[in-house]
mmCIF file of C-alpha atoms and ligand atoms in Angstrom:
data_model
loop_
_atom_site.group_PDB
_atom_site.id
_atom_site.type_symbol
_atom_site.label_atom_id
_atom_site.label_comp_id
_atom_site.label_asym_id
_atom_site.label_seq_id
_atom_site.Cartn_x
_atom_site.Cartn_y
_atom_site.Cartn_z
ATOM 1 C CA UNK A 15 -92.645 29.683 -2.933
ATOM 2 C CA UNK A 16 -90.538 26.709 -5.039
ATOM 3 C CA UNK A 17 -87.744 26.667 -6.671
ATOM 4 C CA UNK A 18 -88.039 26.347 -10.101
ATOM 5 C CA UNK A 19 -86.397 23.827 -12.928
ATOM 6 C CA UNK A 20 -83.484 26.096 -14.792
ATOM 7 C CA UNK A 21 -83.688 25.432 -18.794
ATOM 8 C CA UNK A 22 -80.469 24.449 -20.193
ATOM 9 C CA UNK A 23 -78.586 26.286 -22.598
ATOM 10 C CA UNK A 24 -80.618 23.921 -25.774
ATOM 11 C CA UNK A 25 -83.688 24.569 -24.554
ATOM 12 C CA UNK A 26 -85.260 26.417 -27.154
ATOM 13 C CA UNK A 27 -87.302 28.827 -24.777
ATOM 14 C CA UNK A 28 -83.921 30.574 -24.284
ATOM 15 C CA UNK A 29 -83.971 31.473 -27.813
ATOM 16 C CA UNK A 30 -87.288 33.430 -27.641
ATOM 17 C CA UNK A 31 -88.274 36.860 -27.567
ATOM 18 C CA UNK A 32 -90.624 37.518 -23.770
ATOM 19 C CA UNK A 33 -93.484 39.709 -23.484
ATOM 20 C CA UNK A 34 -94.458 42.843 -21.923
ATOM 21 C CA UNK A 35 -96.089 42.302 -18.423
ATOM 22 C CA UNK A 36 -99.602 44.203 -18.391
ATOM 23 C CA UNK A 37 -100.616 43.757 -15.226
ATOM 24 C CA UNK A 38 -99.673 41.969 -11.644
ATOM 25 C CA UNK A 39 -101.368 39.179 -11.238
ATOM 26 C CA UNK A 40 -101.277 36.472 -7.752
ATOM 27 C CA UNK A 41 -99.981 34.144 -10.565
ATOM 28 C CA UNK A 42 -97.221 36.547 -11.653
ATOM 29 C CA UNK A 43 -96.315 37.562 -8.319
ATOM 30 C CA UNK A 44 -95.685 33.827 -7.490
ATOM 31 C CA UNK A 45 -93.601 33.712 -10.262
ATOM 32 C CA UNK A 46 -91.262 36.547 -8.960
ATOM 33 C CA UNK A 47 -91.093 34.551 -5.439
ATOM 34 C CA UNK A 48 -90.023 31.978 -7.125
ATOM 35 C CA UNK A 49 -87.734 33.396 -9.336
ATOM 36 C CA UNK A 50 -85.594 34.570 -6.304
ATOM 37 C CA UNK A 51 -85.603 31.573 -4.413
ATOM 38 C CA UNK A 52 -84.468 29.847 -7.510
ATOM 39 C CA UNK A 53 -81.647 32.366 -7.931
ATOM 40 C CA UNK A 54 -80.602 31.937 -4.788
ATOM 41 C CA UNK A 55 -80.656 28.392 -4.097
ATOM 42 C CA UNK A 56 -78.162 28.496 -7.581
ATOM 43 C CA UNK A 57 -76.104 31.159 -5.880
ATOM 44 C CA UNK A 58 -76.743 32.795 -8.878
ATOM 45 C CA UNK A 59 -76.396 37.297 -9.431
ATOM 46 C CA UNK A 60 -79.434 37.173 -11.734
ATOM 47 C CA UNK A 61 -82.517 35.336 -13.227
ATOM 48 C CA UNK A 62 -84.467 36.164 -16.388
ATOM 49 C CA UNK A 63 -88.105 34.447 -16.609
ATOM 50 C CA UNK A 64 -87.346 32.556 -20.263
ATOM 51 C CA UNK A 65 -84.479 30.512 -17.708
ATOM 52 C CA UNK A 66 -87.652 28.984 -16.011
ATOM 53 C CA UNK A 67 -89.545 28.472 -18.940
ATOM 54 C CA UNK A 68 -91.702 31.546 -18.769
ATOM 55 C CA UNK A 69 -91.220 34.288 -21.430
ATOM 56 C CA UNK A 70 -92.590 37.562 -19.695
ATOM 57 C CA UNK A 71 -90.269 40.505 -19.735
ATOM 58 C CA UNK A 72 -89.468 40.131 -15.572
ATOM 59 C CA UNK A 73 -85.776 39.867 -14.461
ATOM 60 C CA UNK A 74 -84.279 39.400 -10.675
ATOM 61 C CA UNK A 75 -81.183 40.541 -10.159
ATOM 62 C CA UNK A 76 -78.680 40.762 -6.507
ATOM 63 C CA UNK A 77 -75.256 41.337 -7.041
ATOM 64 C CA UNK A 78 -74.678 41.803 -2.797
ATOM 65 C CA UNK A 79 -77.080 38.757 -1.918
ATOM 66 C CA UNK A 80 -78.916 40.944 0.358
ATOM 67 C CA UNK A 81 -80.102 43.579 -1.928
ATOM 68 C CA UNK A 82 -82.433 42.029 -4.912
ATOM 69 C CA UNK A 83 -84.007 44.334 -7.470
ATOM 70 C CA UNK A 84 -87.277 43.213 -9.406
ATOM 71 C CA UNK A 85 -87.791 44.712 -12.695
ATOM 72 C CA UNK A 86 -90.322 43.898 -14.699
ATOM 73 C CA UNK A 87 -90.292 45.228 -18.635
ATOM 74 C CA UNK A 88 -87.149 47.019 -18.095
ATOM 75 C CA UNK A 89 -85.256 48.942 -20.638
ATOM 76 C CA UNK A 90 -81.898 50.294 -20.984
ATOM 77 C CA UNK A 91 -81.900 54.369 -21.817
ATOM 78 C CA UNK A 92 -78.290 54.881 -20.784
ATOM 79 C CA UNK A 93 -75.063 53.126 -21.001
ATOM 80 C CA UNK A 94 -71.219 54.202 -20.326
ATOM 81 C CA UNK A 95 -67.570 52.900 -20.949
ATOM 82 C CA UNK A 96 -66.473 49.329 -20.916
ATOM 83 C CA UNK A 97 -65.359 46.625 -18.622
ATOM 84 C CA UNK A 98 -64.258 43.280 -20.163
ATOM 85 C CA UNK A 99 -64.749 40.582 -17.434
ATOM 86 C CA UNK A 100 -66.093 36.401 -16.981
ATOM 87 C CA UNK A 101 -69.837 36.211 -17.001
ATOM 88 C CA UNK A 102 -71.413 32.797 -16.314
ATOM 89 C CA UNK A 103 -75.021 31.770 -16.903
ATOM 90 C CA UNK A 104 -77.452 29.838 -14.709
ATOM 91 C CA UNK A 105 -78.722 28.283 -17.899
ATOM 92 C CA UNK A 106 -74.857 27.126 -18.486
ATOM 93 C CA UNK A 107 -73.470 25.718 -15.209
ATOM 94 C CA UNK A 108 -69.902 25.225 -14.846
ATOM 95 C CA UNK A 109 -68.842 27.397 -17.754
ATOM 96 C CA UNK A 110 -68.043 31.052 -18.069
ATOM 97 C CA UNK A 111 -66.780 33.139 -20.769
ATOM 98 C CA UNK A 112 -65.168 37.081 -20.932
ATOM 99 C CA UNK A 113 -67.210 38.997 -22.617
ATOM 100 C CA UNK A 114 -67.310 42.965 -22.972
ATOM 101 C CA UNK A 115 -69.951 44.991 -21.469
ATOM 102 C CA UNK A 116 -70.590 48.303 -20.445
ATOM 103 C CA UNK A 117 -69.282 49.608 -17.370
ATOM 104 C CA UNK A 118 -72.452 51.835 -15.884
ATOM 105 C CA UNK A 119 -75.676 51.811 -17.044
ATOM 106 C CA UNK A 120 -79.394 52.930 -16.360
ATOM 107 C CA UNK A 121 -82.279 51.261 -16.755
ATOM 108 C CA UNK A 122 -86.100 52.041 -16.149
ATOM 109 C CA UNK A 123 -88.301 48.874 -15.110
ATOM 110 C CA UNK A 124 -91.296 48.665 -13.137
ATOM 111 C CA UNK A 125 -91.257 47.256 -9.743
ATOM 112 C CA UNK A 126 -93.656 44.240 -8.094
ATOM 113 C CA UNK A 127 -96.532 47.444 -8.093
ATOM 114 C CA UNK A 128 -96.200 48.195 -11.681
ATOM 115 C CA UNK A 129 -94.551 51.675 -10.338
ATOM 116 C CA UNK A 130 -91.849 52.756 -13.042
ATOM 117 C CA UNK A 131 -88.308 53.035 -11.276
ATOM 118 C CA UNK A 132 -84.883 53.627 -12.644
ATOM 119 C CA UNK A 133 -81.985 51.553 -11.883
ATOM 120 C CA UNK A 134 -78.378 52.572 -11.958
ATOM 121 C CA UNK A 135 -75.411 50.074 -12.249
ATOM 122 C CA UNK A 136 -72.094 49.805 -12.593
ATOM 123 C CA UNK A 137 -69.045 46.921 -12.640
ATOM 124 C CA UNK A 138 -70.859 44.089 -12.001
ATOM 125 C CA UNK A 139 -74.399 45.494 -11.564
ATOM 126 C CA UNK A 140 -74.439 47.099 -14.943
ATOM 127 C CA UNK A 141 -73.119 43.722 -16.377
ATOM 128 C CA UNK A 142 -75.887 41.599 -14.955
ATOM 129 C CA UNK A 143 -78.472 44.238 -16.188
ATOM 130 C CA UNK A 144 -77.179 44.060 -19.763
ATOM 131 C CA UNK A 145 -77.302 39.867 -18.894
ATOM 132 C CA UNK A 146 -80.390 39.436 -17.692
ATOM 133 C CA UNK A 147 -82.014 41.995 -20.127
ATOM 134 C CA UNK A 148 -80.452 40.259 -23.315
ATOM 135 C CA UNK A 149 -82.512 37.044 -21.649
ATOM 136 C CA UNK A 150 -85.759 38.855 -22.920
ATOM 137 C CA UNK A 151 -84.644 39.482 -25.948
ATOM 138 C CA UNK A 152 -83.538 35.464 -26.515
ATOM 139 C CA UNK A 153 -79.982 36.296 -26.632
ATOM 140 C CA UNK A 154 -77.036 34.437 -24.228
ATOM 141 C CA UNK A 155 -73.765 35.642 -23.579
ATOM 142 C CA UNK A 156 -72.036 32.510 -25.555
ATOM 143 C CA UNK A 157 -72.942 34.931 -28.468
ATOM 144 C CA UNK A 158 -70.816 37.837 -27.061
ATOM 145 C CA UNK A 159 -67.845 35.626 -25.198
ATOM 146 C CA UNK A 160 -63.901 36.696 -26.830
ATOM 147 C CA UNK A 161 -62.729 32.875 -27.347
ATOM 148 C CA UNK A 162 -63.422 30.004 -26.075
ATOM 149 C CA UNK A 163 -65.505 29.205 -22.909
ATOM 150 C CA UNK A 164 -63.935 27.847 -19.711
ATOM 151 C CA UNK A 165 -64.724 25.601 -17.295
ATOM 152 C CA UNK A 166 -65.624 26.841 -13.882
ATOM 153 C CA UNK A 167 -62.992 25.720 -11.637
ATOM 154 C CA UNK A 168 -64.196 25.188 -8.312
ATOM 155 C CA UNK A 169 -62.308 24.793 -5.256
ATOM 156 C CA UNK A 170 -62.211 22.189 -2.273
ATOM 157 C CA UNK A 171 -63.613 24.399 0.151
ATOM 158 C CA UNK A 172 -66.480 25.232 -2.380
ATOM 159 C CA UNK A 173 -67.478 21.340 -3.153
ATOM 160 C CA UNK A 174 -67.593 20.818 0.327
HETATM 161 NI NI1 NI B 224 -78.019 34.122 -17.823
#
């Protein structure tokens, strides 16, 4: 496993539209591995493949930081309500924005077997679904954020 180089919001791979995945491969795998160490060492919720440079449809995703879901070419067949909350980016550190998501929704991926699966969200779950899943399409929540985007304000006890 390695952690992986985050692309920058300017990096034109964020602007692109990913790929299906077809099948697992050792390579692909590896990629996943990587993809959650590299979430994690970021203390990041999420992380779509285009943020490392690779544009296959494969998201990570662990709201809990004990619970990580895989999904590879995932879709969204249901959504519900609204929550209006800050949403950062990996590929933007130290900013965040409020932006206006749904508040539940469902989603139907396949797992690291290529097994379909459905995964329900809501609050924050269902907003890093909708995040991570506009990734694939090339889209970044700058384009949905209500004003201006802040600053991530961290405190002493974080920096330390
Ligand atoms: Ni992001």
């Amino acid at each position: 496993m390695a952690i992986r180089n985050i692309r920058e919001f300017g990096d034109e791979v964020l602007n692109k539209k990913c790929k299906e995945v077809t099948e697992m491969t050792p390579r692909t795998k590896e990629l996943i591995e990587d993809m959650l160490e590299t979430m994690y060492e970021a203390n990041g919720v999420g992380l779509a493949a285009p943020q490392v440079g690779i544009l296959k449809r494969i998201v990570v995703i662990d709201v809990t930081g004990e619970d990580p879901y895989i999904l590879i070419n995932p879709r969204i067949v249901e959504s519900s309500g609204e929550q209006t909350g800050s949403e950062g980016c990996l590929s933007l550190p130290g900013k965040s924005g409020i932006v206006t998501r749904p508040d539940y929704v469902k989603a139907v991926a396949l797992d690291v077997n290529m097994k379909p699966f459905e995964l329900e969200g809501t609050e924050l779950l269902a907003r890093a679904i909708c995040h991570e899943l506009d990734h694939l399409e090339g889209h970044l929540y700058v384009e949905k954020v209500e004003g201006e985007l802040q600053d991530v304000v961290y405190s002493e006890e974080d920096s330390e």
